[in-house]
Amino acid sequence: MHADLPEPELATYTSTLQEPTDFDDFWTRTLAEARIHPLGVEWSPAATALTTVDVFDVRFNGAGGQPIAAWLRIPAGARGPLPVVVEYDGYGRGRGTSEQNLLWASAGFAHLEMDTRGQSWSGWRSATADPVGGDAHMPGMLTKGIADPHDYYYRRVFTDAVRAIESLRDLPSVDTDQVFVLGTSQGGGIALAAAALSGLVSGAIIRVPFLCDIPRAIRITDAYPYRELADYLAVYRDREESTLRTLSYFDGVQFARRAAAPAVFSVGLMDQVCPPSTVYAAFNAYAGEKVINKWRYSGHEGGGIDDDLLAISAMRRWRRISRWRKGSGL
């Protein structure tokens, strides 16, 4: 069922989210702190059962100089340089095994899948811990460190996402002039942040994104993960103001206002996890060239394989445009 705004209102919906006055300074300082530490990129061939895709086990230093794992998958025997898809995973997922998630390499892209620190409870394995502690929080990651934006869990994750892009220059078969970020749900929120924070992004695929227009989301959906915030505030009733202030530094609407790369969004109009209006809040705020794929009868799965095929088409189109501009001297 469509439980959010009517379709015509979604198309024009804008968030009333207020922006912290020091938002840009906060992220400039955050990334500067991370860059004090060397990237320390290491990669080695992974033993797999595959014959059409080569996989490399990648490690680099993310937020706080802490090690982050990733898989780099490329078409077998490719010499490159290849356009690269940097993928960020959904909530609860790690990077999985080397044999999983083969679509992007099979379509001719280099594919870097970043592990999400401390997450692996949805059946996809992880090789990355989150060694940073914090105040009391609900099960899950959404309230970890939420008392202070400097301690908040997603400050580290978004920093890891930017560092993953920066690590590409030290990896084989990768064209660092053709970097596309991609994610679904939590991964879509991370990709949106990366598109705004990194100047190296050539295009963004942002599917049913989480962490957008968060104050509205926690009031109109009872689904997890947003429910973690409501659970937290039901216990810590005096912390609403400080909690919403912290979240304002990590909301996809703020990043959308700063992102310039072309983007393809997707939204499921029956999505109870990331309500459609919260997706449109980010889409309508997005500063770059943009389109949105609207799936009228889909929930949080979005367009599934159709979203995948549209993403491949968009990235190939962006690649052709970029190559034409290089060739014409523009």
PDB file of N, CA, C and O in Angstrom, residues 13 31 43 61 66 69 78 88 100 107 117 122 129 150 163 212-213 215 267 284-285 291 326:
ATOM      1  N   TYR A  13       8.071  17.412  -3.088  1.00  0.00           N
ATOM      2  CA  TYR A  13       8.334  17.470  -1.649  1.00  0.00           C
ATOM      3  C   TYR A  13       9.760  17.935  -1.366  1.00  0.00           C
ATOM      4  O   TYR A  13      10.725  17.441  -1.970  1.00  0.00           O
ATOM      5  N   LEU A  31      37.753  14.814   7.349  1.00  0.00           N
ATOM      6  CA  LEU A  31      38.570  14.182   6.307  1.00  0.00           C
ATOM      7  C   LEU A  31      40.044  14.532   6.481  1.00  0.00           C
ATOM      8  O   LEU A  31      40.921  13.691   6.211  1.00  0.00           O
ATOM      9  N   TRP A  43      46.988  -5.146  -1.427  1.00  0.00           N
ATOM     10  CA  TRP A  43      46.086  -6.036  -2.151  1.00  0.00           C
ATOM     11  C   TRP A  43      46.817  -7.297  -2.561  1.00  0.00           C
ATOM     12  O   TRP A  43      48.027  -7.284  -2.788  1.00  0.00           O
ATOM     13  N   ASN A  61      43.506   2.000   5.030  1.00  0.00           N
ATOM     14  CA  ASN A  61      43.242   2.629   6.314  1.00  0.00           C
ATOM     15  C   ASN A  61      42.135   3.666   6.162  1.00  0.00           C
ATOM     16  O   ASN A  61      42.243   4.600   5.368  1.00  0.00           O
ATOM     17  N   GLN A  66      42.227   3.203  10.909  1.00  0.00           N
ATOM     18  CA  GLN A  66      41.804   1.832  11.204  1.00  0.00           C
ATOM     19  C   GLN A  66      41.621   1.036   9.915  1.00  0.00           C
ATOM     20  O   GLN A  66      41.126   1.572   8.921  1.00  0.00           O
ATOM     21  N   ALA A  69      38.507  -3.539   5.085  1.00  0.00           N
ATOM     22  CA  ALA A  69      38.638  -4.557   4.043  1.00  0.00           C
ATOM     23  C   ALA A  69      37.718  -4.235   2.869  1.00  0.00           C
ATOM     24  O   ALA A  69      36.705  -3.544   3.004  1.00  0.00           O
ATOM     25  N   ALA A  78      41.607  -9.030 -17.505  1.00  0.00           N
ATOM     26  CA  ALA A  78      41.528  -7.628 -17.944  1.00  0.00           C
ATOM     27  C   ALA A  78      42.800  -6.886 -17.568  1.00  0.00           C
ATOM     28  O   ALA A  78      43.317  -7.027 -16.457  1.00  0.00           O
ATOM     29  N   TYR A  88      28.848   0.341  -1.751  1.00  0.00           N
ATOM     30  CA  TYR A  88      28.673   0.359  -0.304  1.00  0.00           C
ATOM     31  C   TYR A  88      27.444  -0.483   0.033  1.00  0.00           C
ATOM     32  O   TYR A  88      26.418  -0.404  -0.642  1.00  0.00           O
ATOM     33  N   GLN A 100      30.713 -13.850  -4.213  1.00  0.00           N
ATOM     34  CA  GLN A 100      29.410 -13.202  -4.273  1.00  0.00           C
ATOM     35  C   GLN A 100      29.476 -11.895  -5.062  1.00  0.00           C
ATOM     36  O   GLN A 100      30.547 -11.330  -5.289  1.00  0.00           O
ATOM     37  N   ALA A 107      29.876  -7.311 -16.059  1.00  0.00           N
ATOM     38  CA  ALA A 107      29.456  -6.310 -17.043  1.00  0.00           C
ATOM     39  C   ALA A 107      30.616  -5.475 -17.558  1.00  0.00           C
ATOM     40  O   ALA A 107      30.405  -4.550 -18.343  1.00  0.00           O
ATOM     41  N   ARG A 117      32.227  -1.358   8.444  1.00  0.00           N
ATOM     42  CA  ARG A 117      32.816  -1.715   9.740  1.00  0.00           C
ATOM     43  C   ARG A 117      31.755  -2.141  10.752  1.00  0.00           C
ATOM     44  O   ARG A 117      30.729  -1.488  10.933  1.00  0.00           O
ATOM     45  N   SER A 122      23.440  -9.889   8.637  1.00  0.00           N
ATOM     46  CA  SER A 122      22.409 -10.217   7.643  1.00  0.00           C
ATOM     47  C   SER A 122      22.847 -11.328   6.703  1.00  0.00           C
ATOM     48  O   SER A 122      22.361 -11.434   5.580  1.00  0.00           O
ATOM     49  N   ALA A 129      36.277  -4.727  11.791  1.00  0.00           N
ATOM     50  CA  ALA A 129      35.677  -4.382  13.079  1.00  0.00           C
ATOM     51  C   ALA A 129      35.504  -2.874  13.178  1.00  0.00           C
ATOM     52  O   ALA A 129      36.081  -2.108  12.409  1.00  0.00           O
ATOM     53  N   HIS A 150      30.984  13.993  16.654  1.00  0.00           N
ATOM     54  CA  HIS A 150      32.371  13.574  16.461  1.00  0.00           C
ATOM     55  C   HIS A 150      32.575  12.099  16.797  1.00  0.00           C
ATOM     56  O   HIS A 150      33.519  11.469  16.311  1.00  0.00           O
ATOM     57  N   ARG A 163      37.747   7.350   1.786  1.00  0.00           N
ATOM     58  CA  ARG A 163      39.087   6.745   1.719  1.00  0.00           C
ATOM     59  C   ARG A 163      39.110   5.559   0.759  1.00  0.00           C
ATOM     60  O   ARG A 163      40.130   5.302   0.103  1.00  0.00           O
ATOM     61  N   CYS A 212      18.070   9.596   5.009  1.00  0.00           N
ATOM     62  CA  CYS A 212      17.643  10.807   4.318  1.00  0.00           C
ATOM     63  C   CYS A 212      16.397  11.375   4.999  1.00  0.00           C
ATOM     64  O   CYS A 212      15.463  10.630   5.284  1.00  0.00           O
ATOM     65  N   ASP A 213      16.403  12.690   5.242  1.00  0.00           N
ATOM     66  CA  ASP A 213      15.288  13.357   5.922  1.00  0.00           C
ATOM     67  C   ASP A 213      14.906  12.574   7.177  1.00  0.00           C
ATOM     68  O   ASP A 213      13.744  12.226   7.403  1.00  0.00           O
ATOM     69  N   PRO A 215      14.566  13.186  10.463  1.00  0.00           N
ATOM     70  CA  PRO A 215      13.504  13.563  11.413  1.00  0.00           C
ATOM     71  C   PRO A 215      12.113  13.168  10.929  1.00  0.00           C
ATOM     72  O   PRO A 215      11.259  12.772  11.734  1.00  0.00           O
ATOM     73  N   VAL A 267      13.284   4.630  -6.175  1.00  0.00           N
ATOM     74  CA  VAL A 267      12.387   4.693  -5.042  1.00  0.00           C
ATOM     75  C   VAL A 267      11.276   3.670  -5.235  1.00  0.00           C
ATOM     76  O   VAL A 267      10.787   3.480  -6.353  1.00  0.00           O
ATOM     77  N   ASN A 284      15.126  15.656  -4.639  1.00  0.00           N
ATOM     78  CA  ASN A 284      14.761  17.022  -5.006  1.00  0.00           C
ATOM     79  C   ASN A 284      15.804  18.037  -4.559  1.00  0.00           C
ATOM     80  O   ASN A 284      15.896  19.127  -5.142  1.00  0.00           O
ATOM     81  N   ALA A 285      16.602  17.693  -3.544  1.00  0.00           N
ATOM     82  CA  ALA A 285      17.674  18.579  -3.094  1.00  0.00           C
ATOM     83  C   ALA A 285      18.961  18.392  -3.886  1.00  0.00           C
ATOM     84  O   ALA A 285      19.864  19.239  -3.804  1.00  0.00           O
ATOM     85  N   VAL A 291      18.108  11.770 -12.344  1.00  0.00           N
ATOM     86  CA  VAL A 291      16.845  11.137 -12.726  1.00  0.00           C
ATOM     87  C   VAL A 291      16.459  10.202 -11.589  1.00  0.00           C
ATOM     88  O   VAL A 291      17.315   9.781 -10.795  1.00  0.00           O
ATOM     89  N   LYS A 326      37.114  14.076 -23.081  1.00  0.00           N
ATOM     90  CA  LYS A 326      38.578  13.985 -23.120  1.00  0.00           C
ATOM     91  C   LYS A 326      39.093  14.091 -24.542  1.00  0.00           C
ATOM     92  O   LYS A 326      40.049  14.812 -24.843  1.00  0.00           O
TER      93      LYS A 326
END
